[in-house]
Amino acid sequence: MPTFAAAEPTASLLTQLTGSSVIGLREGLETGIVVMILVAFLVKSDRRDALRYVWLGVGLALVILVAVFLGIQFGTSTIDSKYAELVAGVASLVAVAIVTYMLLWMSKAAAHLSGDLKAGLSDALATGPFAVFLLAFLAVGREGLETALLMAGYAESVSGGIVPLLGLLVGILVAVAITVGLYFGAVRINFTVFFTLTGTFLVFVAAGILAYGVRAMESYGWLDWLPGHGELAFHLTGYQLDSWYGSILAGIFNFRPDPTWLQVAAWLLYIAIVLPIFLRRQLGGRRAPAARPSDSPTPSESSPSPSQSPSPKGSTHA
Amino acid sequence: MRDTFRFPTTAAALGAVAVVVPLALTGCVAKDSAATTLAVTSTDTECNLDPTTAATGSVGFKVTNNGSKVTEFYVFEGSRVLGEVENIAPGVSGKLTVELVKPGTYEVACKPGMVGTGIRQTITVTGEEKTKNEAPADVEQAKKRYLAFVRQEVANLEAATVTFVDAIKRGDYDKARELFGPTRSYYERIEPVAESFSDLDPKIDMRWDDTADGTERFTGFHRIERYLWPPKADEIGDADGKVSPADAANAKKADTTEEIHKAADELLTNVRALKTEVDKPDFTFDTQLFVQGPKALIDEIAKTKVAGEEDRYSHTDLWDFAANVEGSQRLIGELQPIIKKRDPKLMETITKQFDEINAAIDKLREGTGYVSYDKVDEATRKALSAKIDALSATLSKVPAVVMSK
């Protein structure tokens, strides 16, 4: 199909569709990934009863999001976009703090109770239903004000008719499909491997959210006192942020081809500190059971290890 | 263990709401406060603005993405970002309002593809340097209290209109004539606010003069008034306060019982629409309207009521007259502590002049109401008019005094 982008007075319907769908994809992944991991953790550690805190957090965030959107759409006021970015930045930092706390706390508990990681995880989770709720709430709601502004933009748009909105929905559906696919992929693998892999994955997701938060605060002017604020560390020319791969990487890892020095520093520091702590505890915690011949990485989760109770899910520590 | 799991969730949910709602409110800005809106067209290679100049104050941007990439739009002051709209998909437009308080040039950028420094343009802002448009906190507080009064007044207006319309539909015209003045009082007390509804106000309070000699539909209180007090031969003429010949001719032809019942139903519908509007939680009015309200109400009298043209058929002008004064005094009541604090002498003068006007109006009371305005002689009208003008001059100082910090 020939492109008339420069000559056309308005964007073609196809570009309208794809353009909006990449936004939907990115926003959908940004929202869904952390919730997905949280749900996978709870399911894998037999804490389905704690799922309601996840849904409570998600539900509350959605209610607030819709309320703000309706307020903008039908009220006389809107939200200052810079302010929305500041809120997103602060909420991102809080979300990172909770993720880090939960990750390290769980791996610590698991390391202490070496041999029974699942039980350790259960105990660790029991201390933090509030953390579970708040993380779910922030994962969905951290960009809530920005998303409400985005939705208002779509609701008011007349130039492209319904096509951009359709595109947005298509993108969100693809994001949901990817998230659900990752979920089923993740819950199928062996528990110990799952915890190590997902935990490592989560460290990178959290580092991306941290970098996102840093950029938001930079553009609000809260980090003006730091050297190198607002200056780009590098710029990958040719990398398309609004392409499919760009949206997926931005949605999951908050990756962008033109980070500032502060973003890069925050990202690197976070990985350099959190990842070794997490991995050392993980590998340390596994050393004891690894000595046993039965605990090779290959057998599926359902094959009971000697230390685990064979009783059905949920009844172990109730 | 289960117990530790259960207890904090409700508190946590409430806590989250308690944090998020004020957060959202803090970021509230008026939606269409911008005096000028610049149209921005972003394509993959261009960033076009029309116009490229604006006056200091709130400046709006409507960014339309005609390119094939997702775009963003930024407004800079030096290197600082003053405002931004992100995620504008192809074919979609985004809106932004930025306070550009200092005259000078500002840089803006479209960022097709959302990366890089973008396509830069400059805009020129001219005019006086403005402080951000904020009223002192005590004025905003007073305005909130007044808003409650406005809502109460409109609720009373609705109740009174129901009774008034009912009397008409029952054919009890004596009762309707008796209710006409008091019912209108509720409207007249809050006239500046009511008039801010540019669609409802004419429907409720239009005069014959607003119908372009009958080509527009004559509705509202005065239409019913004309039916209740059909123009007499000696009232017809072209002077102020007289019924014009065209008006009288139209009355003869158009004022049927059927038409008046219809007008009465419409009046109630419109009053109810007004109530719905002011009862909306986010209903507000301009702070300027609030601080200029006392004078605006008094000027209503000087402009239309002293000559007796407002209620030309019924001559119930003194009801409106008194209601305008009461409405103005009510507003001053809300602002009194603020005026007293910033200019005690001004407050004394205002109080004295209101007392004089009220004394003059009291002399014209008759029974539970007021004498018919056509019975008020020219000398009395002149004396009233002079007092009104003096008060208006005093009240013109109020906005500057209360808005100063």
XYZ file of C-alpha atoms in Angstrom:
723
model
C 0.000 0.000 0.000
C 1.510 3.335 -1.022
C 1.952 5.948 1.651
C 0.727 9.454 1.108
C 1.629 10.568 4.610
C 3.177 13.862 3.572
C 0.595 14.756 0.947
C -2.547 13.521 2.673
C -4.355 16.188 4.666
C -5.246 13.671 7.351
C -3.811 10.334 8.355
C -5.145 7.335 6.461
C -7.563 5.041 8.245
C -4.936 2.310 8.455
C -2.399 4.571 10.165
C -5.139 5.813 12.455
C -5.905 2.228 13.391
C -2.323 1.111 13.926
C -1.246 4.383 15.528
C -3.870 4.064 18.229
C -3.402 0.340 18.637
C 0.269 0.738 19.598
C -0.799 3.166 22.317
C -3.383 0.667 23.545
C -0.790 -2.098 23.451
C 1.741 -0.112 25.443
C -0.727 1.172 28.031
C -2.263 -2.294 28.327
C 1.075 -3.974 28.952
C 2.214 -1.269 31.377
C -0.947 -1.886 33.356
C -1.154 -5.656 33.019
C 2.346 -7.042 33.476
C 2.820 -6.315 37.162
C -0.700 -7.508 37.986
C -0.040 -10.667 35.977
C 3.147 -11.421 37.901
C 1.416 -10.735 41.192
C -1.429 -13.104 40.317
C 1.048 -15.757 39.123
C 2.979 -15.484 42.403
C -0.164 -15.919 44.457
C -1.454 -18.826 42.397
C 1.892 -20.596 42.394
C 2.278 -20.240 46.143
C -1.235 -21.566 46.837
C -2.476 -18.238 48.043
C -5.520 -17.919 45.843
C -7.332 -16.526 48.866
C -5.143 -13.422 48.604
C -6.247 -12.821 45.014
C -9.168 -10.778 46.269
C -6.734 -8.114 47.456
C -5.401 -7.945 43.935
C -8.874 -7.581 42.451
C -9.813 -5.053 45.117
C -6.785 -2.943 44.205
C -7.398 -3.306 40.478
C -11.113 -2.579 40.883
C -10.571 0.497 43.005
C -8.008 1.864 40.559
C -10.429 1.306 37.661
C -13.303 2.970 39.517
C -11.160 6.032 40.217
C -9.910 6.077 36.625
C -13.444 6.004 35.219
C -14.617 8.605 37.742
C -11.805 10.983 36.768
C -12.526 10.376 33.086
C -16.240 11.096 33.533
C -15.350 14.169 35.556
C -13.184 15.473 32.731
C -15.673 14.516 30.049
C -18.804 15.992 31.595
C -17.449 18.482 34.101
C -16.040 21.939 33.604
C -12.527 21.033 34.672
C -9.762 18.875 33.405
C -6.465 17.685 34.857
C -3.258 19.575 34.280
C -1.244 17.167 32.113
C 2.036 18.037 33.807
C 0.494 17.376 37.171
C -0.839 14.031 35.922
C 2.709 13.150 34.973
C 3.975 14.074 38.422
C 1.359 11.842 40.052
C 2.329 9.012 37.690
C 5.984 9.552 38.595
C 5.424 9.488 42.344
C 3.050 6.494 42.108
C 5.666 4.661 40.023
C 8.327 5.185 42.655
C 5.994 3.918 45.386
C 5.134 0.883 43.235
C 8.835 0.137 42.761
C 9.390 0.381 46.505
C 6.621 -2.158 47.153
C 7.815 -4.535 44.427
C 11.327 -4.416 45.809
C 10.182 -4.898 49.368
C 7.996 -7.876 48.473
C 10.602 -9.474 46.252
C 13.421 -9.210 48.767
C 11.237 -10.078 51.735
C 9.909 -13.169 50.018
C 13.305 -14.329 48.858
C 14.704 -13.735 52.353
C 11.897 -15.702 53.968
C 12.377 -18.437 51.395
C 16.131 -18.544 52.004
C 15.635 -18.883 55.752
C 13.178 -21.690 55.329
C 15.426 -23.367 52.853
C 13.776 -26.413 51.380
C 10.222 -25.198 51.633
C 10.122 -22.188 49.424
C 6.394 -22.364 48.916
C 5.634 -22.292 52.613
C 8.081 -19.468 53.061
C 6.411 -17.528 50.349
C 3.037 -18.076 51.942
C 4.279 -16.733 55.243
C 5.890 -13.768 53.560
C 2.700 -12.906 51.725
C 0.691 -13.208 54.883
C 2.529 -10.249 56.307
C 1.552 -8.034 53.446
C -2.060 -8.137 52.246
C -1.883 -4.369 52.294
C 1.219 -4.491 50.111
C -0.572 -6.846 47.692
C -3.574 -4.540 47.533
C -1.506 -1.373 47.181
C 0.735 -2.842 44.510
C -2.247 -3.978 42.432
C -3.839 -0.571 42.929
C -0.687 1.301 41.899
C 0.120 -1.027 38.993
C -3.215 -0.163 37.404
C -3.649 3.330 38.769
C -0.157 4.818 38.625
C -0.845 6.327 35.240
C -4.547 6.685 35.993
C -4.734 10.456 35.571
C -2.733 10.287 32.346
C -4.921 7.463 31.067
C -8.052 9.454 31.924
C -6.672 12.380 29.909
C -5.882 9.979 27.079
C -9.421 8.599 27.129
C -10.853 12.123 27.144
C -8.779 12.844 24.032
C -10.353 9.870 22.300
C -13.845 10.728 23.448
C -13.539 14.249 22.072
C -11.843 13.300 18.846
C -14.070 13.776 15.869
C -11.454 14.051 13.152
C -10.863 10.329 12.902
C -14.312 9.130 13.850
C -14.445 5.760 15.547
C -11.298 4.325 13.923
C -8.716 5.557 16.468
C -10.881 4.243 19.308
C -11.154 0.867 17.595
C -7.387 0.840 17.208
C -6.963 1.580 20.896
C -9.237 -1.344 21.785
C -7.406 -3.676 19.400
C -4.105 -2.712 21.054
C -5.523 -3.297 24.532
C -6.850 -6.709 23.466
C -3.429 -7.696 22.083
C -1.861 -6.562 25.378
C -4.358 -8.697 27.288
C -3.551 -11.668 25.034
C 0.198 -11.250 25.613
C -0.299 -10.870 29.356
C -2.530 -13.935 29.589
C -0.085 -15.917 27.416
C 2.840 -14.971 29.663
C 0.770 -15.910 32.663
C 0.012 -19.417 31.435
C 3.579 -19.832 30.299
C 4.802 -18.781 33.721
C 2.482 -20.848 35.916
C 3.285 -24.007 34.008
C 6.993 -24.088 34.891
C 8.535 -25.661 37.977
C 7.965 -23.601 41.081
C 11.555 -22.863 42.022
C 12.481 -22.048 38.474
C 9.333 -19.947 38.226
C 10.254 -17.946 41.277
C 13.790 -17.272 40.093
C 12.820 -16.442 36.528
C 9.776 -14.340 37.369
C 11.642 -12.597 40.144
C 14.478 -11.694 37.793
C 11.972 -10.555 35.186
C 10.267 -8.450 37.851
C 13.548 -6.774 38.776
C 13.854 -5.538 35.195
C 10.210 -4.483 35.051
C 10.633 -2.565 38.310
C 13.844 -0.939 37.078
C 11.909 0.273 34.036
C 9.119 1.669 36.191
C 11.744 3.413 38.301
C 13.304 4.971 35.206
C 9.826 6.020 34.056
C 9.194 7.673 37.421
C 12.526 9.470 37.256
C 11.734 10.881 33.821
C 8.297 12.036 34.952
C 9.809 13.888 37.897
C 12.525 15.326 35.691
C 9.999 16.835 33.328
C 8.013 18.216 36.246
C 11.185 19.983 37.370
C 11.576 18.164 40.680
C 15.022 16.876 39.858
C 16.477 20.141 38.600
C 18.925 20.129 41.494
C 20.644 17.007 40.186
C 23.471 17.219 37.638
C 22.676 15.927 34.179
C 18.899 16.269 34.499
C 17.085 16.388 31.192
C 20.210 15.545 29.185
C 19.958 12.525 26.953
C 22.475 9.765 27.624
C 22.061 8.374 24.128
C 19.581 8.303 21.315
C 19.141 5.199 19.192
C 18.239 6.610 15.810
C 16.064 4.320 13.779
C 14.445 2.768 16.827
C 10.700 3.259 16.460
C 9.021 3.876 19.793
C 5.583 3.778 18.190
C 6.180 0.502 16.382
C 4.938 -2.893 17.595
C 8.271 -3.889 19.113
C 8.728 -0.393 20.550
C 5.327 -0.557 22.214
C 5.896 -4.011 23.656
C 9.329 -3.116 25.054
C 7.999 0.204 26.371
C 4.934 -1.512 27.794
C 6.825 -4.222 29.646
C 10.219 -2.703 30.440
C 9.412 1.000 29.939
C 12.257 1.027 27.471
C 12.769 4.141 25.361
C 15.536 4.843 22.890
C 16.371 8.276 24.312
C 16.807 7.999 28.092
C 18.295 10.796 30.163
C 21.431 10.355 32.240
C 19.377 10.216 35.410
C 17.165 7.485 33.981
C 20.122 5.386 32.949
C 21.792 5.885 36.336
C 18.642 4.959 38.261
C 18.048 1.908 36.082
C 21.616 0.635 36.378
C 21.834 1.273 40.123
C 18.578 -0.530 40.763
C 19.605 -3.618 38.779
C 23.110 -3.590 40.250
C 21.788 -3.545 43.808
C 18.572 -5.564 43.726
C 19.375 -8.312 41.229
C 22.479 -9.699 43.028
C 20.687 -9.688 46.394
C 17.731 -11.497 44.929
C 19.773 -14.028 42.980
C 22.149 -14.786 45.828
C 19.235 -15.567 48.104
C 17.526 -17.597 45.422
C 20.549 -19.676 44.578
C 21.542 -19.892 48.231
C 18.064 -21.026 49.179
C 18.158 -23.711 46.547
C 21.554 -25.070 47.418
C 20.289 -27.365 50.114
C 17.504 -29.025 48.124
C 19.737 -29.058 45.058
C 21.917 -31.564 46.838
C 19.045 -33.961 46.766
C 18.983 -35.995 43.613
C 15.206 -35.676 43.262
C 15.255 -31.906 42.871
C 16.495 -31.389 39.356
C 14.999 -28.428 37.463
C 13.132 -30.683 35.020
C 10.398 -32.397 37.016
C 7.110 -30.566 37.022
C 5.810 -28.776 40.052
C 3.253 -31.444 40.808
C 5.843 -34.054 41.726
C 5.967 -33.685 45.513
C 9.314 -33.064 47.136
C 9.907 -34.902 50.424
C 9.485 -31.806 52.565
C 6.174 -30.811 51.034
C 2.842 -31.877 52.341
C 0.896 -33.912 49.810
C -2.372 -32.410 51.040
C -4.456 -30.352 48.565
C -3.832 -26.691 47.873
C -4.641 -24.083 50.470
C -4.995 -26.428 53.434
C -1.289 -26.492 54.285
C -1.131 -23.617 56.735
C -4.724 -22.598 57.220
C -2.731 -15.944 60.117
C -5.996 -15.422 58.292
C -6.858 -12.644 60.698
C -3.743 -10.694 59.850
C -4.830 -11.057 56.265
C -8.252 -9.602 56.732
C -8.224 -6.468 58.782
C -6.443 -3.737 56.845
C -8.146 -3.934 53.461
C -11.149 -1.690 54.072
C -8.960 0.836 55.783
C -6.449 0.538 52.976
C -9.124 1.075 50.323
C -10.474 4.108 52.135
C -6.945 5.366 52.660
C -6.197 5.063 48.963
C -9.359 6.980 48.089
C -8.518 9.607 50.680
C -5.128 10.100 49.052
C -6.121 9.837 45.403
C -9.211 12.048 45.339
C -7.466 15.169 46.708
C -4.557 14.368 44.398
C -6.887 14.439 41.419
C -8.545 17.634 42.612
C -5.230 19.426 43.120
C -4.486 18.984 39.437
C -7.817 20.444 38.376
C -7.713 23.231 35.860
C -10.581 24.913 34.056
C -11.313 23.134 30.805
C -11.954 26.025 28.451
C -10.390 28.921 30.283
C -8.144 29.951 27.404
C -8.911 33.258 25.707
C -7.209 32.202 22.479
C -6.657 28.732 21.163
C -3.862 28.012 18.733
C -4.493 25.255 16.229
C -1.476 22.963 15.926
C -1.199 20.496 13.079
C 1.434 17.843 13.526
C 2.551 15.670 10.644
C 5.575 13.376 10.394
C 7.724 16.236 9.164
C 5.936 19.442 10.120
C 4.538 21.306 13.088
C 2.218 24.071 11.928
C 0.641 26.644 14.200
C -2.231 28.961 13.458
C -1.976 31.665 14.682
C 1.543 31.951 16.081
C 0.724 34.785 18.467
C -1.317 34.972 21.640
C -2.068 37.351 24.475
C -0.626 36.785 27.952
C -2.736 34.597 30.201
C -4.277 31.225 29.510
C -3.338 30.008 26.050
C -5.018 26.956 24.581
C -3.563 24.530 22.042
C -5.557 22.084 19.982
C -3.104 19.600 18.534
C -4.289 17.544 15.590
C -2.142 14.663 14.401
C -2.318 14.399 10.625
C 0.808 12.291 10.377
C 1.276 8.541 10.483
C 3.184 8.372 13.775
C 1.999 8.836 17.321
C 2.925 12.369 18.319
C 3.438 14.562 21.368
C 3.270 18.308 21.861
C 5.301 20.414 24.294
C 5.392 24.050 25.355
C 8.708 25.285 26.763
C 9.863 28.329 28.661
C 13.594 28.147 28.066
C 14.337 24.520 28.845
C 11.458 24.111 31.270
C 8.393 22.225 30.096
C 5.285 24.306 30.816
C 2.821 21.824 29.404
C 2.557 18.725 27.280
C 0.098 16.389 25.607
C 1.313 12.875 25.024
C 0.026 9.920 23.047
C -1.786 11.704 20.241
C -2.483 8.905 17.780
C -2.849 9.577 14.043
C -6.216 11.162 13.348
C -6.727 12.111 16.969
C -6.438 15.543 18.526
C -5.309 16.558 21.983
C -5.955 19.704 24.001
C -3.700 21.664 26.273
C -4.053 24.896 28.202
C -0.944 26.624 29.480
C -0.568 29.774 31.548
C 1.821 32.013 29.620
C 1.973 34.897 32.045
C 5.039 36.722 30.746
C 5.183 38.405 27.341
C 7.940 37.136 25.050
C 8.664 34.191 22.805
C 8.049 30.619 23.798
C 9.246 27.475 22.095
C 6.873 24.661 21.263
C 7.604 21.251 19.790
C 5.763 18.472 18.000
C 7.392 15.085 18.503
C 6.207 12.654 15.843
C 7.331 9.197 16.966
C 7.541 10.538 20.554
C 11.335 10.707 20.572
C 14.067 13.257 20.118
C 13.903 16.995 20.461
C 11.012 17.275 18.044
C 10.106 19.850 15.440
C 10.532 23.205 17.128
C 8.495 26.339 16.513
C 8.242 29.625 18.357
C 5.179 31.572 19.358
C 5.048 35.214 20.364
C 3.077 36.244 23.404
C 2.242 39.902 23.859
C 0.450 41.977 26.484
C 0.929 42.828 30.129
C 2.555 40.401 32.477
C -0.192 38.617 34.351
C -0.280 37.043 37.732
C -2.014 33.711 37.779
C -5.734 34.248 37.906
C -6.401 33.395 41.515
C -8.778 35.054 43.894
C -7.788 35.365 47.557
C -8.821 32.329 49.585
C -11.385 34.223 51.683
C -13.157 35.418 48.527
C -13.357 31.828 47.275
C -14.821 30.834 50.643
C -17.416 33.617 50.474
C -18.268 32.527 46.944
C -18.919 28.995 48.160
C -21.330 30.258 50.818
C -23.086 32.389 48.225
C -23.416 29.370 45.940
C -25.456 27.647 48.659
C -27.715 30.705 48.770
C -28.137 30.654 44.978
C -29.197 27.004 45.094
C -31.685 27.711 47.882
C -33.094 30.673 45.969
C -33.574 28.598 42.822
C -35.255 25.848 44.864
C -37.640 28.489 46.265
C -38.197 29.818 42.756
C -39.189 26.362 41.568
C -41.621 25.852 44.438
C -43.175 29.288 43.884
C -43.409 28.707 40.135
C -45.248 25.429 40.704
C -47.920 27.281 42.727
C -48.045 30.152 40.233
C -48.433 27.854 37.231
C -51.028 25.817 39.093
C -53.120 28.945 39.730
C -53.029 29.789 36.029
C -54.011 26.314 34.928
C -56.914 26.319 37.354
C -58.004 29.639 35.893
C -57.561 31.376 39.252
C -56.141 34.552 37.727
C -56.619 36.682 40.839
C -54.381 34.290 42.718
C -51.905 34.277 39.833
C -51.774 38.089 39.809
C -51.137 38.052 43.540
C -48.301 35.510 43.150
C -46.615 37.128 40.177
C -44.462 39.659 42.078
C -43.353 37.341 44.922
C -42.498 34.506 42.517
C -40.275 36.735 40.403
C -38.466 37.975 43.523
C -36.565 34.695 43.807
C -35.280 35.127 40.283
C -34.453 38.795 40.662
C -32.389 38.261 43.814
C -29.875 36.128 41.939
C -30.190 37.829 38.574
C -26.468 38.096 37.669
C -26.028 34.341 38.174
C -29.314 33.507 36.420
C -28.311 35.719 33.503
C -25.100 33.754 33.074
C -27.282 31.017 31.583
C -27.530 32.634 28.209
C -30.035 30.074 26.905
C -32.382 29.827 29.899
C -32.441 33.458 30.987
C -34.197 34.757 27.839
C -36.721 31.915 27.970
C -37.605 32.805 31.556
C -37.242 36.576 31.634
C -37.470 37.927 28.074
C -39.436 41.118 27.280
C -41.482 41.956 24.219
C -38.495 44.048 23.057
C -36.467 40.824 22.733
C -38.925 39.215 20.319
C -38.080 41.436 17.322
C -41.709 42.619 17.150
C -43.136 39.175 17.615
C -41.034 37.242 15.108
C -39.406 35.331 17.990
C -41.557 33.358 20.376
C -42.501 35.399 23.438
C -42.142 33.150 26.512
C -41.581 33.317 30.248
C -42.882 35.468 33.078
C -43.622 38.552 31.024
C -45.664 36.644 28.453
C -47.899 35.411 31.256
C -47.884 38.849 32.823
C -49.281 40.328 29.599
C -52.160 37.851 29.699
C -52.908 38.499 33.370
C -52.840 42.277 32.882
C -54.037 42.865 29.287
C -52.777 46.236 27.991
C -55.334 49.014 28.402
C -55.808 51.730 25.809
C -54.159 54.448 27.933
C -51.063 52.290 28.487
C -50.226 51.975 24.826
C -47.468 54.199 23.508
C -43.801 54.297 22.595
C -42.322 55.791 25.778
C -40.397 53.746 28.367
C -42.765 51.804 30.589
C -45.530 51.950 27.975
C -46.812 49.038 25.925
C -45.861 49.445 22.274
C -48.705 49.330 19.708
C -47.252 46.189 18.085
C -47.044 44.535 21.484
C -50.665 45.394 22.270
C -51.826 44.164 18.862
C -49.946 40.918 19.332
C -51.484 40.490 22.776
C -54.996 40.755 21.347
C -54.243 38.161 18.723
C -51.941 35.671 20.457
C -52.834 35.673 24.159
C -55.358 32.862 24.235
C -55.972 30.706 27.293
C -54.465 27.788 25.448
C -51.274 29.705 24.598
C -50.883 30.920 28.153
C -51.262 27.431 29.583
C -48.545 26.342 27.216
C -46.327 29.278 28.234
C -46.914 28.408 31.898
C -45.821 24.800 31.340
C -42.744 25.981 29.478
C -41.882 28.398 32.266
C -41.917 25.594 34.799
C -39.809 23.383 32.512
C -37.222 26.136 32.122
C -37.129 26.939 35.828
C -36.597 23.248 36.517
C -33.796 23.166 33.933
C -32.202 26.103 35.755
C -32.476 24.198 39.035
C -30.860 21.118 37.476
C -27.963 23.272 36.262
C -27.244 25.052 39.547
C -27.642 21.812 41.525
C -24.878 20.122 39.575
C -21.992 19.452 41.963
C -19.494 21.176 39.719
C -21.676 24.215 39.048
C -19.746 27.388 39.559
C -19.664 30.921 38.275
C -16.918 33.321 37.530
C -15.341 34.967 40.560
C -15.518 38.288 38.734
C -19.263 37.831 38.389
C -19.401 37.265 42.131
C -17.440 40.335 43.197
C -19.126 42.558 40.639
C -22.537 41.114 41.523
C -23.562 43.713 44.140
C -23.131 46.535 41.637
C -24.627 44.521 38.776
C -27.835 43.975 40.733
C -28.149 47.639 41.655
C -27.484 48.598 38.036
C -30.326 46.291 36.967
C -32.607 48.697 38.794
C -31.060 51.796 37.282
C -31.089 50.295 33.809
C -34.605 48.939 33.465
C -36.665 49.253 36.564
C -36.641 52.917 37.485
C -38.430 53.717 34.213
C -40.992 50.965 34.892
C -40.391 49.026 31.710
C -39.607 45.656 33.287
C -43.145 44.934 34.478
C -44.934 47.260 32.108
C -48.218 45.331 32.110
C -48.558 44.648 35.830
C -46.595 47.558 37.331
C -45.214 45.203 39.951
C -41.758 46.728 39.369
C -41.240 47.457 43.037
C -41.142 43.725 43.800
C -38.234 43.294 41.382
C -36.685 46.488 42.633
C -36.738 45.281 46.247
C -35.508 41.827 45.246
C -32.524 43.284 43.380
C -31.612 45.354 46.432
C -31.986 42.311 48.692
C -29.854 40.219 46.336
C -27.150 42.871 46.283
C -27.246 43.206 50.051
C -26.975 39.449 50.388
C -23.815 39.439 48.277
C -22.372 42.286 50.300
C -23.234 40.301 53.436
C -21.003 37.470 52.212
C -18.209 39.876 51.339
C -18.633 42.108 54.400
C -15.854 40.616 56.574
C -13.447 40.920 53.658
C -14.382 44.512 52.789
C -14.291 45.470 56.459
C -10.811 44.042 56.827
C -9.399 45.765 53.778
C -11.359 49.047 53.678
C -13.529 49.666 56.784
C -14.639 53.123 55.582
C -16.031 51.690 52.346
C -18.082 49.161 54.309
C -19.575 51.959 56.441
C -20.633 53.915 53.353
C -22.184 50.819 51.774
C -24.171 50.015 54.905
C -25.436 53.601 55.179
C -26.530 53.778 51.554
C -28.359 50.434 51.727
C -30.208 51.674 54.808
C -31.338 54.793 52.927
C -32.610 52.817 49.950
C -34.412 50.301 52.141
C -36.085 53.157 54.031
C -37.229 54.651 50.730
C -38.631 51.316 49.524
C -40.358 50.701 52.851
C -42.350 53.903 52.325
C -43.815 52.339 49.195
C -45.100 49.200 50.891
C -48.806 48.463 50.709
C -50.340 45.505 52.518
C -48.072 42.526 52.078
C -46.606 43.955 48.870
C -45.844 47.225 47.198
C -47.832 49.990 45.550
C -48.340 49.728 41.845
C -45.378 51.433 40.188
C -47.559 53.537 37.904
C -48.876 55.210 41.070
C -45.366 56.302 42.080
C -44.901 59.934 41.053
C -41.992 61.273 39.062
C -40.353 63.035 42.055
C -40.263 59.832 44.115
C -38.855 57.882 41.158
C -36.136 60.521 40.715
C -35.229 60.436 44.397
C -34.963 56.651 44.314
C -32.925 56.805 41.161
C -30.438 59.225 42.753
C -29.949 56.905 45.734
C -29.468 53.943 43.414
C -26.837 55.777 41.378
C -24.934 56.785 44.507
C -24.884 53.202 45.796
C -23.784 51.911 42.417
C -20.826 54.307 42.446
C -19.807 53.075 45.893
C -20.202 49.412 44.967
C -17.991 49.846 41.912
C -15.040 49.977 44.339
C -15.832 46.543 45.791
C -14.124 44.236 43.244
C -10.718 45.899 43.488
C -10.856 45.984 47.287
C -11.818 42.346 47.797
C -9.519 40.964 45.120
C -6.440 42.702 46.539
C -4.389 40.420 48.749
